[in-house]
Amino acid sequence: MSPSSSTAPDPVGSAQPPGPLPLALAGPRRAPGRGAAKPPRHLADLPLAERRAVVAGLGQPPFRASQLSRHFFGRYTDQPEEMSDLPRAGRDELAQALLPRLLTAERELTCDAGTTRKTLWRTFDGALVESVLMRYPDRVTMCVSSQAGCGMACPFCATGQAGLTRNLSTAEIVAQVVAGARLLADGQVPGADDPAKPARVSNVVFMGMGEPLANYASVVAAVRRMTDPVPEGMGISQRSVTVSTVGLVPAIARLAAERLSVTLAVSLHAPDDELRDTLVPVNRRWKVAEVLDAAWDYAAATGRRVSIEYALIKDINDQAWRADALGALLAGRLAHVNLIPLNPTPGSKWTASRPSAQREFVRRLEAHGVPVTVRDTRGREIDGACGQLAASARS
Ligand code: SAH
């Protein structure tokens, strides 16, 4: 993608009218010049006390850190000219030190009458990541990426095909949510709510690109930043945040010890090791039984019901006997199953299950007393589901 063909939105990526956009995104995997440099430091990388220290280091009163933080986390702006409570002298310096531009919207696609909105972001070093905003009558969910690419190599997942580019920084993760919050606050996302009452981001799911628990420190810090009250963070409820993992057992145990009330989602996709070894290759390291033990320990530590993700793939993992095997593993546990009709990746030989197979799968799980929902397929026509967004930009 040449710079001249990219869009130029504001730094939190708010203002692009969707317009008619191509559904297949064109462009190279990343811009030239990607180095090993770290993303620039941003206030969302730091606890408030450290932001104060940075401000003091610039010779400004430390309370300016709270003012800046309120602008970013409460008003969703990083533009110095919008910060009239800060003296003009020194404003730009503060913004440069703590609010560098991290993400530039490369493309925005919308569907579902504008209530689903996918953004392809370019990072400072040219990596591409995606986020998806989904507005429902009663909530707004942001699906965020935790890594550019992914190293887990699940064969049905678009991101898994491309490999890992790099971990995102805490602020690069948080900035995706702030960008969505800004769109909502600006009234740019249509919805069923009272128009007089601007919607807020109520839920965050780590189900975009990447394996969040493989970028543990940045992800946990991002969760804290999203959920700490303004000005420390954004003030989203911890209970409304879901961290989805392939099943990195030691990291699940570590997360359980964090004393966070976030929901854990485990991408199981098969009840048996033989199949799961192929669908989720990290299963060769941590088996189904170990992953589920870690999940039950997480449920016990947090009191939170674990979400078991299961992408239904026609004739691969959707057999009635596998539903029974899954039901037997989960019966009586603090868990529910989220069935995801497979969103086929380009060129894949796999497709979603037949409706009759899906119905039977649900029926058998319910017969084991296991709560089950079928995930809605919002955003499918814009490759919005499950990490397929940047893949289409690379093809
Ligand atoms: N790495 C994390 C988060 C990534 S994606 C994880 O694996 O949980 C979120 C969910 O989407 C995962 O359950 C993932 O397996 C699923 N997914 C990925 N590609 C998919 C596809 N093509 N169709 C349906 N679900 C998919």
Short mmCIF file of C-alpha atoms and ligand atoms in Angstrom, two decimals:
data_model
loop_
_atom_site.label_atom_id
_atom_site.label_comp_id
_atom_site.label_asym_id
_atom_site.label_seq_id
_atom_site.Cartn_x
_atom_site.Cartn_y
_atom_site.Cartn_z
CA MET A 1 0.00 0.00 0.00
CA SER A 2 1.59 3.28 -1.01
CA PRO A 3 1.29 6.09 1.51
CA SER A 4 -0.72 8.15 -0.95
CA SER A 5 -3.42 5.52 -1.15
CA SER A 6 -3.86 5.19 2.58
CA THR A 7 -6.45 7.10 4.50
CA ALA A 8 -5.42 9.77 6.95
CA PRO A 9 -7.70 9.65 9.96
CA ASP A 10 -6.97 11.20 13.29
CA PRO A 11 -4.61 9.31 15.56
CA VAL A 12 -7.28 7.34 17.36
CA GLY A 13 -8.75 6.55 14.02
CA SER A 14 -12.20 7.97 14.44
CA ALA A 15 -13.37 9.92 11.54
CA GLN A 16 -13.52 7.84 8.38
CA PRO A 17 -16.93 7.75 6.78
CA PRO A 18 -17.23 4.18 5.59
CA GLY A 19 -18.40 4.88 2.04
CA PRO A 20 -18.23 2.17 -0.60
CA LEU A 21 -15.14 0.16 0.18
CA PRO A 22 -13.69 -2.86 -1.54
CA LEU A 23 -14.33 -6.02 0.40
CA ALA A 24 -11.04 -7.54 -0.63
CA LEU A 25 -8.32 -5.32 0.73
CA ALA A 26 -5.20 -4.97 -1.32
CA GLY A 27 -1.67 -4.32 -0.23
CA PRO A 28 1.52 -5.87 1.04
CA ARG A 29 1.73 -7.64 4.33
CA ARG A 30 3.51 -4.71 5.86
CA ALA A 31 5.27 -1.59 4.80
CA PRO A 32 9.01 -1.75 4.23
CA GLY A 33 11.30 -0.67 6.98
CA ARG A 34 9.91 -2.71 9.83
CA GLY A 35 12.63 -2.94 12.43
CA ALA A 36 13.01 -4.35 15.88
CA ALA A 37 12.18 -0.96 17.40
CA LYS A 38 9.57 -0.92 20.12
CA PRO A 39 6.37 1.06 19.69
CA PRO A 40 6.76 4.58 21.11
CA ARG A 41 5.90 4.94 24.79
CA HIS A 42 2.33 6.08 25.39
CA LEU A 43 0.52 7.00 28.58
CA ALA A 44 -1.61 3.86 28.23
CA ASP A 45 1.56 1.81 28.70
CA LEU A 46 2.10 3.26 32.16
CA PRO A 47 0.29 3.35 35.48
CA LEU A 48 -0.75 6.87 36.44
CA ALA A 49 2.10 7.25 38.94
CA GLU A 50 4.62 6.65 36.16
CA ARG A 51 2.82 9.10 33.87
CA ARG A 52 3.23 11.67 36.62
CA ALA A 53 6.93 10.98 36.78
CA VAL A 54 7.25 11.49 33.02
CA VAL A 55 5.39 14.80 33.28
CA ALA A 56 7.57 15.90 36.19
CA GLY A 57 10.64 14.97 34.15
CA LEU A 58 9.45 17.48 31.54
CA GLY A 59 9.41 20.13 34.26
CA GLN A 60 5.59 20.33 34.36
CA PRO A 61 3.29 19.87 37.36
CA PRO A 62 2.53 16.15 37.87
CA PHE A 63 -1.25 16.72 37.97
CA ARG A 64 -1.05 17.36 34.23
CA ALA A 65 -0.71 13.58 33.90
CA SER A 66 -4.27 13.20 35.21
CA GLN A 67 -5.53 15.87 32.84
CA LEU A 68 -3.91 14.17 29.86
CA SER A 69 -5.23 10.80 31.03
CA ARG A 70 -8.79 12.16 31.30
CA HIS A 71 -8.55 13.41 27.75
CA PHE A 72 -7.42 10.06 26.45
CA PHE A 73 -9.40 7.62 28.60
CA GLY A 74 -12.48 9.78 29.29
CA ARG A 75 -12.85 11.93 26.19
CA TYR A 76 -10.98 9.65 23.77
CA THR A 77 -8.80 12.37 22.33
CA ASP A 78 -5.06 12.70 21.91
CA GLN A 79 -5.17 16.01 20.07
CA PRO A 80 -3.48 18.83 22.01
CA GLU A 81 -5.75 21.45 20.44
CA GLU A 82 -8.75 19.76 22.06
CA MET A 83 -7.19 20.08 25.54
CA SER A 84 -8.20 23.59 26.47
CA ASP A 85 -7.64 22.98 30.19
CA LEU A 86 -3.90 22.63 29.51
CA PRO A 87 -1.86 25.78 29.04
CA ARG A 88 -0.94 26.22 25.40
CA ALA A 89 2.73 26.39 26.30
CA GLY A 90 3.80 22.82 27.05
CA ARG A 91 0.69 21.11 25.66
CA ASP A 92 2.40 19.85 22.54
CA GLU A 93 5.39 18.70 24.52
CA LEU A 94 3.15 16.67 26.83
CA ALA A 95 1.27 15.12 23.93
CA GLN A 96 4.52 14.26 22.19
CA ALA A 97 5.88 12.59 25.29
CA LEU A 98 2.78 10.63 26.29
CA LEU A 99 0.32 10.52 23.39
CA PRO A 100 2.26 9.51 20.27
CA ARG A 101 0.25 8.26 17.31
CA LEU A 102 0.27 4.46 17.50
CA LEU A 103 -2.39 3.30 15.06
CA THR A 104 -3.46 4.68 11.72
CA ALA A 105 -6.69 3.43 10.18
CA GLU A 106 -5.81 1.93 6.83
CA ARG A 107 -9.32 0.78 5.93
CA GLU A 108 -12.74 0.83 7.57
CA LEU A 109 -15.49 -1.53 6.48
CA THR A 110 -19.02 -1.59 7.83
CA CYS A 111 -21.99 -3.90 7.57
CA ASP A 112 -25.17 -4.75 9.50
CA ALA A 113 -26.53 -1.25 8.71
CA GLY A 114 -23.38 0.34 10.11
CA THR A 115 -23.57 -1.36 13.50
CA THR A 116 -20.60 -3.63 12.74
CA ARG A 117 -17.43 -1.84 11.89
CA LYS A 118 -14.08 -3.38 11.19
CA THR A 119 -10.90 -1.36 11.14
CA LEU A 120 -7.60 -2.40 9.67
CA TRP A 121 -4.86 -0.56 11.53
CA ARG A 122 -1.30 0.12 10.51
CA THR A 123 1.16 0.31 13.39
CA PHE A 124 4.16 2.65 13.62
CA ASP A 125 6.35 0.00 11.99
CA GLY A 126 3.89 -1.00 9.28
CA ALA A 127 2.37 -4.10 10.84
CA LEU A 128 -1.34 -4.63 10.19
CA VAL A 129 -3.83 -5.45 12.92
CA GLU A 130 -7.59 -5.49 13.09
CA SER A 131 -10.32 -4.56 15.49
CA VAL A 132 -14.08 -4.92 15.15
CA LEU A 133 -16.78 -2.88 16.85
CA MET A 134 -20.19 -4.54 17.18
CA ARG A 135 -23.09 -2.48 18.43
CA TYR A 136 -26.11 -4.36 19.76
CA PRO A 137 -29.27 -2.84 21.25
CA ASP A 138 -27.99 -3.40 24.78
CA ARG A 139 -24.21 -3.38 24.50
CA VAL A 140 -21.18 -2.53 22.39
CA THR A 141 -18.43 -5.10 22.02
CA MET A 142 -14.93 -4.34 20.80
CA CYS A 143 -12.99 -7.30 19.45
CA VAL A 144 -9.30 -6.45 19.72
CA SER A 145 -6.00 -7.86 18.53
CA SER A 146 -3.19 -8.63 20.94
CA GLN A 147 -0.50 -9.47 18.41
CA ALA A 148 0.24 -8.65 14.79
CA GLY A 149 -0.20 -12.12 13.34
CA CYS A 150 -0.13 -15.20 15.53
CA GLY A 151 2.30 -18.03 16.17
CA MET A 152 -0.25 -20.69 17.09
CA ALA A 153 -0.75 -21.96 13.51
CA CYS A 154 -4.34 -23.22 13.85
CA PRO A 155 -5.06 -24.41 10.29
CA PHE A 156 -8.65 -23.08 10.08
CA CYS A 157 -7.72 -19.57 11.23
CA ALA A 158 -6.70 -16.86 8.78
CA THR A 159 -4.28 -15.24 11.22
CA GLY A 160 -2.69 -18.58 12.03
CA GLN A 161 -1.68 -19.00 8.38
CA ALA A 162 0.44 -15.88 8.38
CA GLY A 163 2.65 -16.48 11.41
CA LEU A 164 3.62 -14.01 14.09
CA THR A 165 4.89 -10.56 13.20
CA ARG A 166 5.20 -9.17 16.74
CA ASN A 167 3.51 -8.58 20.05
CA LEU A 168 1.45 -5.41 20.40
CA SER A 169 2.30 -3.03 23.20
CA THR A 170 -0.21 -2.36 25.96
CA ALA A 171 -1.08 1.01 24.46
CA GLU A 172 -1.50 -0.45 20.97
CA ILE A 173 -4.12 -2.80 22.40
CA VAL A 174 -5.88 -0.14 24.48
CA ALA A 175 -5.86 2.33 21.57
CA GLN A 176 -8.14 -0.02 19.60
CA VAL A 177 -10.77 0.27 22.34
CA VAL A 178 -10.32 4.01 22.70
CA ALA A 179 -10.81 4.38 18.93
CA GLY A 180 -14.11 2.51 19.16
CA ALA A 181 -15.19 4.56 22.16
CA ARG A 182 -14.48 7.71 20.23
CA LEU A 183 -16.56 6.60 17.25
CA LEU A 184 -19.47 5.96 19.59
CA ALA A 185 -19.04 9.23 21.46
CA ASP A 186 -18.95 11.07 18.14
CA GLY A 187 -22.29 9.49 17.18
CA GLN A 188 -20.71 7.70 14.21
CA VAL A 189 -22.12 4.27 14.95
CA PRO A 190 -25.86 3.91 14.37
CA GLY A 191 -27.76 1.87 16.92
CA ALA A 192 -31.01 1.26 18.68
CA ASP A 193 -30.24 3.15 21.86
CA ASP A 194 -31.63 6.48 22.90
CA PRO A 195 -29.74 8.89 20.63
CA ALA A 196 -29.59 11.40 23.48
CA LYS A 197 -27.48 8.95 25.43
CA PRO A 198 -24.22 8.20 23.65
CA ALA A 199 -23.27 4.54 23.74
CA ARG A 200 -20.07 3.40 25.41
CA VAL A 201 -17.87 0.40 24.81
CA SER A 202 -19.33 -2.06 27.30
CA ASN A 203 -17.49 -5.27 26.38
CA VAL A 204 -14.03 -6.17 25.15
CA VAL A 205 -13.09 -9.56 23.70
CA PHE A 206 -9.51 -10.58 22.89
CA MET A 207 -10.65 -12.46 19.80
CA GLY A 208 -8.96 -10.48 17.06
CA MET A 209 -5.51 -11.37 15.84
CA GLY A 210 -3.05 -13.05 18.11
CA GLU A 211 -2.81 -15.31 21.13
CA PRO A 212 -3.29 -12.98 24.11
CA LEU A 213 -1.61 -15.25 26.64
CA ALA A 214 1.51 -15.38 24.43
CA ASN A 215 1.78 -11.61 25.00
CA TYR A 216 1.00 -11.95 28.66
CA ALA A 217 2.41 -8.83 30.31
CA SER A 218 1.07 -6.42 27.70
CA VAL A 219 -2.35 -8.05 27.68
CA VAL A 220 -2.74 -8.05 31.47
CA ALA A 221 -1.62 -4.43 31.63
CA ALA A 222 -4.10 -3.62 28.83
CA VAL A 223 -6.91 -5.27 30.79
CA ARG A 224 -5.98 -3.17 33.83
CA ARG A 225 -5.88 0.00 31.75
CA MET A 226 -9.26 -0.74 30.17
CA THR A 227 -10.88 -1.54 33.49
CA ASP A 228 -9.29 0.84 36.00
CA PRO A 229 -11.44 3.94 36.57
CA VAL A 230 -10.68 7.24 34.80
CA PRO A 231 -8.05 8.74 34.93
CA GLU A 232 -6.04 5.60 35.71
CA GLY A 233 -7.86 3.79 32.88
CA MET A 234 -11.09 3.62 30.87
CA GLY A 235 -13.49 2.31 33.52
CA ILE A 236 -14.90 -0.71 31.64
CA SER A 237 -16.16 -3.48 33.93
CA GLN A 238 -13.71 -6.38 34.33
CA ARG A 239 -16.63 -8.77 34.07
CA SER A 240 -17.24 -7.50 30.55
CA VAL A 241 -13.76 -8.42 29.34
CA THR A 242 -13.05 -11.83 27.79
CA VAL A 243 -9.56 -13.21 27.21
CA SER A 244 -9.61 -16.02 24.66
CA THR A 245 -6.77 -18.54 24.51
CA VAL A 246 -5.68 -21.65 22.63
CA GLY A 247 -4.87 -23.09 26.05
CA LEU A 248 -1.44 -22.02 27.26
CA VAL A 249 -1.70 -23.82 30.57
CA PRO A 250 0.97 -22.02 32.65
CA ALA A 251 -0.35 -18.65 31.50
CA ILE A 252 -3.93 -19.60 32.41
CA ALA A 253 -2.69 -20.42 35.92
CA ARG A 254 -0.86 -17.10 36.07
CA LEU A 255 -3.97 -15.24 34.94
CA ALA A 256 -6.01 -16.96 37.65
CA ALA A 257 -3.59 -15.53 40.22
CA GLU A 258 -4.01 -11.93 38.96
CA ARG A 259 -7.25 -11.44 40.87
CA LEU A 260 -9.01 -10.06 37.82
CA SER A 261 -12.69 -10.78 37.22
CA VAL A 262 -12.30 -11.29 33.49
CA THR A 263 -13.93 -14.15 31.60
CA LEU A 264 -11.67 -16.84 30.24
CA ALA A 265 -12.52 -18.35 26.86
CA VAL A 266 -10.76 -21.54 25.83
CA SER A 267 -10.63 -22.39 22.13
CA LEU A 268 -11.16 -26.12 22.42
CA HIS A 269 -12.59 -27.08 19.00
CA ALA A 270 -12.24 -30.81 19.72
CA PRO A 271 -12.84 -33.00 22.79
CA ASP A 272 -10.16 -35.54 21.83
CA ASP A 273 -6.40 -35.07 21.62
CA GLU A 274 -6.09 -36.81 18.29
CA LEU A 275 -8.15 -34.20 16.46
CA ARG A 276 -7.18 -31.27 18.65
CA ASP A 277 -3.49 -31.96 17.94
CA THR A 278 -4.23 -30.98 14.34
CA LEU A 279 -6.80 -28.19 14.83
CA VAL A 280 -4.94 -26.44 17.64
CA PRO A 281 -1.31 -27.51 17.26
CA VAL A 282 -0.29 -26.28 20.73
CA ASN A 283 -2.35 -29.24 21.98
CA ARG A 284 0.73 -31.33 21.32
CA ARG A 285 2.26 -29.50 24.27
CA TRP A 286 -0.78 -29.18 26.58
CA LYS A 287 -3.46 -31.82 26.15
CA VAL A 288 -7.23 -31.40 26.41
CA ALA A 289 -7.32 -32.72 29.98
CA GLU A 290 -4.59 -30.32 31.14
CA VAL A 291 -6.20 -27.35 29.41
CA LEU A 292 -9.57 -28.09 30.96
CA ASP A 293 -8.01 -28.62 34.41
CA ALA A 294 -6.44 -25.18 34.10
CA ALA A 295 -9.82 -23.78 33.03
CA TRP A 296 -11.59 -25.30 36.05
CA ASP A 297 -8.90 -23.91 38.34
CA TYR A 298 -9.51 -20.53 36.73
CA ALA A 299 -13.26 -20.85 37.31
CA ALA A 300 -12.65 -21.82 40.94
CA ALA A 301 -10.25 -18.92 41.53
CA THR A 302 -12.47 -16.28 39.93
CA GLY A 303 -16.00 -17.67 40.26
CA ARG A 304 -16.40 -16.91 36.55
CA ARG A 305 -17.96 -19.31 34.11
CA VAL A 306 -15.46 -20.38 31.45
CA SER A 307 -16.47 -20.08 27.82
CA ILE A 308 -15.54 -23.09 25.69
CA GLU A 309 -15.16 -21.99 22.09
CA TYR A 310 -15.90 -24.60 19.45
CA ALA A 311 -15.80 -23.76 15.74
CA LEU A 312 -18.10 -26.25 14.01
CA ILE A 313 -16.33 -27.60 10.93
CA LYS A 314 -18.32 -29.82 8.58
CA ASP A 315 -17.39 -33.50 8.92
CA ILE A 316 -14.26 -32.63 10.90
CA ASN A 317 -15.36 -31.97 14.49
CA ASP A 318 -19.18 -31.86 14.26
CA GLN A 319 -20.01 -35.56 14.68
CA ALA A 320 -22.67 -36.53 17.23
CA TRP A 321 -20.17 -38.67 19.15
CA ARG A 322 -17.87 -35.68 19.56
CA ALA A 323 -20.79 -33.67 20.94
CA ASP A 324 -21.34 -36.43 23.48
CA ALA A 325 -17.63 -36.56 24.31
CA LEU A 326 -17.58 -32.79 24.80
CA GLY A 327 -20.75 -32.94 26.90
CA ALA A 328 -19.18 -35.59 29.12
CA LEU A 329 -16.06 -33.46 29.65
CA LEU A 330 -18.05 -30.37 30.58
CA ALA A 331 -21.06 -31.74 32.46
CA GLY A 332 -21.31 -30.27 35.93
CA ARG A 333 -18.53 -27.72 35.32
CA LEU A 334 -18.71 -23.95 35.53
CA ALA A 335 -18.69 -23.65 31.74
CA HIS A 336 -20.75 -22.92 28.72
CA VAL A 337 -20.09 -23.72 25.10
CA ASN A 338 -19.99 -21.09 22.42
CA LEU A 339 -20.39 -22.78 19.05
CA ILE A 340 -18.96 -20.78 16.15
CA PRO A 341 -20.06 -21.74 12.65
CA LEU A 342 -16.74 -21.97 10.80
CA ASN A 343 -15.97 -18.87 8.81
CA PRO A 344 -14.06 -20.47 5.95
CA THR A 345 -10.72 -18.87 5.14
CA PRO A 346 -9.93 -18.24 1.48
CA GLY A 347 -8.71 -21.41 -0.20
CA SER A 348 -9.66 -23.64 2.73
CA LYS A 349 -11.21 -27.02 2.05
CA TRP A 350 -13.24 -26.74 5.26
CA THR A 351 -16.69 -25.24 5.60
CA ALA A 352 -19.29 -24.69 8.28
CA SER A 353 -21.40 -27.60 9.47
CA ARG A 354 -24.78 -28.41 7.98
CA PRO A 355 -27.64 -26.88 9.95
CA SER A 356 -28.87 -30.36 10.89
CA ALA A 357 -25.46 -31.33 12.31
CA GLN A 358 -25.26 -28.06 14.22
CA ARG A 359 -28.74 -28.60 15.69
CA GLU A 360 -27.85 -32.13 16.76
CA PHE A 361 -24.59 -30.92 18.32
CA VAL A 362 -26.51 -28.36 20.37
CA ARG A 363 -29.14 -30.93 21.34
CA ARG A 364 -26.56 -33.41 22.61
CA LEU A 365 -24.69 -30.83 24.66
CA GLU A 366 -27.98 -29.72 26.20
CA ALA A 367 -28.80 -33.34 26.96
CA HIS A 368 -25.62 -33.38 29.09
CA GLY A 369 -26.90 -30.30 30.89
CA VAL A 370 -24.22 -28.09 29.32
CA PRO A 371 -25.32 -24.53 28.47
CA VAL A 372 -24.66 -23.76 24.83
CA THR A 373 -25.05 -20.79 22.54
CA VAL A 374 -24.35 -20.43 18.83
CA ARG A 375 -22.33 -17.35 18.12
CA ASP A 376 -23.90 -14.86 15.79
CA THR A 377 -21.99 -14.38 12.60
CA ARG A 378 -21.85 -10.63 12.58
CA GLY A 379 -19.48 -9.05 10.19
CA ARG A 380 -19.01 -12.17 8.17
CA GLU A 381 -19.39 -10.38 4.86
CA ILE A 382 -16.56 -8.02 5.80
CA ASP A 383 -14.30 -10.81 7.02
CA GLY A 384 -15.00 -9.42 10.46
CA ALA A 385 -15.02 -12.70 12.28
CA CYS A 386 -12.10 -14.39 13.89
CA GLY A 387 -8.95 -12.77 12.66
CA GLN A 388 -9.73 -12.77 8.97
CA LEU A 389 -9.41 -9.09 8.45
CA ALA A 390 -5.74 -8.50 7.86
CA ALA A 391 -5.47 -11.74 5.91
CA SER A 392 -7.60 -10.29 3.16
CA ALA A 393 -5.30 -7.27 3.09
CA ARG A 394 -2.38 -9.55 2.41
CA SER A 395 -3.93 -11.69 -0.29
N1 SAH B 1 -5.74 -16.93 19.97
C1 SAH B 1 -6.99 -16.78 20.69
C2 SAH B 1 -7.86 -15.68 20.15
C3 SAH B 1 -8.09 -15.74 18.68
S1 SAH B 1 -9.49 -15.83 17.76
C4 SAH B 1 -7.74 -18.08 20.67
O1 SAH B 1 -7.37 -18.97 19.90
O2 SAH B 1 -8.66 -18.24 21.44
C5 SAH B 1 -10.94 -16.07 18.62
C6 SAH B 1 -11.69 -17.34 18.27
O3 SAH B 1 -12.00 -17.44 16.88
C7 SAH B 1 -10.91 -18.60 18.62
O4 SAH B 1 -11.76 -19.49 19.27
C8 SAH B 1 -10.52 -19.11 17.27
O5 SAH B 1 -10.25 -20.49 17.29
C9 SAH B 1 -11.74 -18.77 16.45
N2 SAH B 1 -11.52 -18.80 15.00
C10 SAH B 1 -10.40 -18.52 14.32
N3 SAH B 1 -10.59 -18.68 13.01
C11 SAH B 1 -11.87 -19.04 12.85
C12 SAH B 1 -12.66 -19.35 11.70
N4 SAH B 1 -12.16 -19.31 10.49
N5 SAH B 1 -13.97 -19.67 11.91
C13 SAH B 1 -14.47 -19.72 13.16
N6 SAH B 1 -13.77 -19.46 14.27
C14 SAH B 1 -12.48 -19.13 14.12
#
